GROMACS .gro file of C-alpha atoms in nm:
model
  203
    1MET     CA    1  20.466  29.125   2.583
    2PRO     CA    2  20.732  29.118   2.307
    3THR     CA    3  20.904  28.783   2.261
    4ASN     CA    4  21.227  28.922   2.116
    5MET     CA    5  21.365  29.098   2.426
    6SER     CA    6  21.734  29.189   2.410
    7LEU     CA    7  21.984  29.421   2.575
    8PHE     CA    8  22.155  29.467   2.238
    9SER     CA    9  22.110  29.831   2.132
   10ILE     CA   10  22.426  29.967   1.964
   11ASN     CA   11  22.516  29.879   1.603
   12ALA     CA   12  22.832  30.091   1.586
   13ILE     CA   13  23.047  30.354   1.755
   14LEU     CA   14  23.250  30.569   1.517
   15LEU     CA   15  23.510  30.840   1.557
   16THR     CA   16  23.591  31.028   1.236
   17SER     CA   17  23.801  31.329   1.151
   18THR     CA   18  23.611  31.625   1.010
   19ASP     CA   19  23.926  31.761   0.841
   20ASP     CA   20  23.992  31.480   0.596
   21SER     CA   21  23.690  31.251   0.655
   22SER     CA   22  23.923  30.976   0.775
   23ARG     CA   23  23.824  30.705   1.019
   24LEU     CA   24  23.997  30.733   1.356
   25LEU     CA   25  23.823  30.444   1.529
   26ALA     CA   26  23.527  30.227   1.435
   27LYS     CA   27  23.360  29.946   1.627
   28TYR     CA   28  23.071  29.759   1.466
   29TYR     CA   29  22.866  29.517   1.672
   30SER     CA   30  22.642  29.219   1.601
   31ALA     CA   31  22.390  29.084   1.850
   32PRO     CA   32  22.574  28.820   2.055
   33HIS     CA   33  22.277  28.580   2.038
   34PRO     CA   34  22.083  28.571   1.710
   35PRO     CA   35  21.720  28.451   1.731
   36LEU     CA   36  21.727  28.069   1.729
   37HIS     CA   37  21.400  27.978   1.559
   38SER     CA   38  21.393  28.229   1.275
   39THR     CA   39  21.762  28.228   1.179
   40PRO     CA   40  21.941  27.962   0.973
   41PRO     CA   41  22.283  27.857   1.114
   42ASN     CA   42  22.575  28.089   1.021
   43SER     CA   43  22.337  28.346   0.871
   44GLN     CA   44  22.429  28.715   0.874
   45HIS     CA   45  22.073  28.831   0.802
   46TYR     CA   46  21.881  28.866   1.127
   47ALA     CA   47  21.767  29.147   1.355
   48GLY     CA   48  22.077  29.284   1.527
   49ALA     CA   49  22.327  29.150   1.272
   50ASN     CA   50  22.604  29.387   1.167
   51PRO     CA   51  22.445  29.575   0.873
   52TYR     CA   52  22.787  29.660   0.727
   53PRO     CA   53  22.999  29.342   0.743
   54THR     CA   54  23.264  29.444   0.486
   55LEU     CA   55  23.515  29.727   0.506
   56LYS     CA   56  23.388  29.870   0.176
   57GLU     CA   57  23.030  29.895   0.310
   58GLN     CA   58  23.154  30.046   0.636
   59LYS     CA   59  23.359  30.314   0.458
   60ALA     CA   60  23.066  30.401   0.229
   61PHE     CA   61  22.832  30.430   0.530
   62GLU     CA   62  23.081  30.648   0.722
   63LYS     CA   63  23.144  30.877   0.424
   64GLY     CA   64  22.773  30.930   0.362
   65LEU     CA   65  22.709  30.980   0.733
   66LEU     CA   66  22.978  31.247   0.763
   67GLU     CA   67  22.844  31.430   0.456
   68LYS     CA   68  22.491  31.428   0.597
   69THR     CA   69  22.583  31.532   0.952
   70THR     CA   70  22.801  31.827   0.852
   71LYS     CA   71  22.492  31.988   0.696
   72THR     CA   72  22.262  31.945   0.995
   73SER     CA   73  22.241  32.128   1.327
   74SER     CA   74  22.059  31.859   1.527
   75ASP     CA   75  22.226  31.579   1.725
   76VAL     CA   76  21.995  31.297   1.611
   77ILE     CA   77  21.923  31.183   1.255
   78LEU     CA   78  21.776  30.884   1.076
   79TYR     CA   79  22.027  30.765   0.816
   80ASP     CA   80  22.015  30.441   0.614
   81ASN     CA   81  21.727  30.319   0.833
   82ARG     CA   82  21.942  30.366   1.147
   83VAL     CA   83  21.908  30.612   1.432
   84VAL     CA   84  22.238  30.801   1.458
   85VAL     CA   85  22.328  31.036   1.742
   86PHE     CA   86  22.646  31.240   1.720
   87LYS     CA   87  22.857  31.506   1.884
   88MET     CA   88  23.139  31.714   1.742
   89GLU     CA   89  23.441  31.780   1.962
   90GLY     CA   90  23.725  31.981   1.808
   91ASP     CA   91  23.800  31.821   1.472
   92VAL     CA   92  23.646  31.486   1.570
   93MET     CA   93  23.291  31.366   1.508
   94MET     CA   94  23.162  31.096   1.747
   95TYR     CA   95  22.874  30.876   1.631
   96VAL     CA   96  22.662  30.615   1.807
   97VAL     CA   97  22.448  30.411   1.567
   98GLY     CA   98  22.143  30.206   1.667
   99GLY     CA   99  21.851  30.032   1.500
  100ALA     CA  100  21.556  30.228   1.359
  101ASP     CA  101  21.340  30.143   1.661
  102GLU     CA  102  21.609  30.213   1.922
  103ASN     CA  103  21.561  30.462   2.205
  104GLU     CA  104  21.728  30.792   2.105
  105ILE     CA  105  21.774  30.898   2.467
  106LEU     CA  106  21.975  30.584   2.544
  107LEU     CA  107  22.193  30.637   2.236
  108PHE     CA  108  22.238  31.004   2.323
  109SER     CA  109  22.345  30.918   2.679
  110VAL     CA  110  22.610  30.684   2.530
  111VAL     CA  111  22.753  30.953   2.300
  112LEU     CA  112  22.756  31.205   2.588
  113CYS     CA  113  22.933  30.953   2.812
  114LEU     CA  114  23.190  30.890   2.537
  115ARG     CA  115  23.250  31.262   2.485
  116ASP     CA  116  23.280  31.341   2.857
  117SER     CA  117  23.496  31.040   2.946
  118LEU     CA  118  23.737  31.123   2.660
  119SER     CA  119  23.744  31.482   2.782
  120ILE     CA  120  23.846  31.359   3.130
  121LEU     CA  121  24.101  31.104   3.001
  122LEU     CA  122  24.256  31.334   2.741
  123LYS     CA  123  24.252  31.640   2.971
  124ASN     CA  124  24.004  31.847   2.763
  125SER     CA  125  24.208  31.796   2.447
  126THR     CA  126  23.982  31.577   2.233
  127ASP     CA  127  24.122  31.616   1.883
  128LYS     CA  128  24.249  31.388   1.606
  129ARG     CA  129  24.614  31.399   1.711
  130THR     CA  130  24.544  31.333   2.080
  131ILE     CA  131  24.308  31.045   2.000
  132ILE     CA  132  24.569  30.878   1.778
  133GLU     CA  133  24.839  30.925   2.044
  134ASN     CA  134  24.610  30.783   2.316
  135TYR     CA  135  24.439  30.518   2.105
  136ASP     CA  136  24.463  30.261   2.385
  137LEU     CA  137  24.274  30.479   2.634
  138VAL     CA  138  24.008  30.569   2.376
  139SER     CA  139  23.954  30.206   2.281
  140LEU     CA  140  23.937  30.097   2.646
  141ALA     CA  141  23.687  30.374   2.723
  142ILE     CA  142  23.459  30.255   2.442
  143ASP     CA  143  23.490  29.897   2.567
  144GLU     CA  144  23.393  30.010   2.918
  145ILE     CA  145  23.084  30.190   2.783
  146VAL     CA  146  22.963  29.927   2.533
  147ASP     CA  147  23.037  29.555   2.510
  148ASP     CA  148  22.905  29.356   2.211
  149GLY     CA  149  22.647  29.627   2.146
  150ILE     CA  150  22.517  29.620   2.504
  151VAL     CA  151  22.541  29.943   2.705
  152LEU     CA  152  22.732  29.880   3.029
  153GLU     CA  153  22.798  30.227   3.170
  154THR     CA  154  22.689  30.585   3.103
  155ASP     CA  155  22.870  30.766   3.384
  156PRO     CA  156  23.185  30.929   3.236
  157VAL     CA  157  23.360  30.958   3.575
  158VAL     CA  158  23.323  30.582   3.636
  159VAL     CA  159  23.445  30.502   3.283
  160ALA     CA  160  23.748  30.731   3.316
  161SER     CA  161  23.841  30.587   3.656
  162ARG     CA  162  23.820  30.228   3.527
  163VAL     CA  163  24.033  30.309   3.222
  164SER     CA  164  24.302  30.512   3.399
  165ARG     CA  165  24.346  30.301   3.714
  166ALA     CA  166  24.538  29.974   3.740
  167PRO     CA  167  24.339  29.673   3.867
  168ALA     CA  168  24.343  29.643   4.248
  169GLN     CA  169  24.495  29.292   4.252
  170ASP     CA  170  24.801  29.418   4.060
  171ILE     CA  171  24.860  29.706   4.301
  172THR     CA  172  24.874  29.486   4.615
  173SER     CA  173  25.135  29.250   4.466
  174VAL     CA  174  25.373  29.542   4.393
  175LYS     CA  175  25.331  29.721   4.728
  176GLY     CA  176  25.606  29.542   4.926
  177ILE     CA  177  25.873  29.559   4.654
  178ASP     CA  178  26.149  29.815   4.692
  179LEU     CA  179  26.220  29.939   4.339
  180SER     CA  180  26.490  30.188   4.438
  181GLU     CA  181  26.849  30.132   4.322
  182GLN     CA  182  26.948  30.000   4.663
  183GLY     CA  183  26.649  29.764   4.669
  184ILE     CA  184  26.744  29.620   4.330
  185MET     CA  185  27.107  29.576   4.441
  186ASN     CA  186  26.988  29.396   4.755
  187ALA     CA  187  26.773  29.164   4.545
  188TRP     CA  188  27.070  29.096   4.312
  189GLU     CA  189  27.301  29.012   4.605
  190PHE     CA  190  27.036  28.788   4.761
  191GLY     CA  191  26.994  28.604   4.430
  192LYS     CA  192  27.373  28.556   4.390
  193MET     CA  193  27.397  28.422   4.745
  194LYS     CA  194  27.112  28.172   4.693
  195LEU     CA  195  27.259  28.057   4.360
  196ALA     CA  196  27.601  28.004   4.520
  197GLU     CA  197  27.437  27.803   4.800
  198ARG     CA  198  27.253  27.581   4.552
  199MET     CA  199  27.568  27.523   4.349
  200ARG     CA  200  27.762  27.421   4.666
  201GLN     CA  201  27.487  27.180   4.765
  202GLY     CA  202  27.484  27.025   4.420
  203LEU     CA  203  27.863  26.960   4.420
   0.00000   0.00000   0.00000
């Protein structure tokens, strides 16, 4: 039985534009718990560490990855000793990057979930402009799918419903409030009356 068991499986999720090779969104992950016995304190060199810690290294990796994937017809490649699965949607390329020994089917299910949940959230309009305009939804969707490199959800309908719906505890607190013009005027009058009462009691 392997001693180094971990749920950590995703090194990075990238969204790039195929038009100008620009980065739309990039999330790089490091394993949340480095191995204790084989790793010196504060070291960045261990299995699961972010392989591209600086912006310069990340940009170089993304540029080379985009050049390589535009020439291939498959959805899975090995690039820079990493398994990379990708999907193209409109003018956007979506990448999920894992270690060289990572399960390609797991990575592929993550990229499919990302593609399908963005399709639901952005109403079948997954392109550069729409992603930039809805950056908050896209970022939340990625956070619902992967957290610290650990895959949480691969069902796009569940991801889309979590991202687009307000938390239940917030909905119940707003239910009894009348937000019409008359309701606001009533609240204003009630507040004035209570303030006048307090001022009379204080005098």
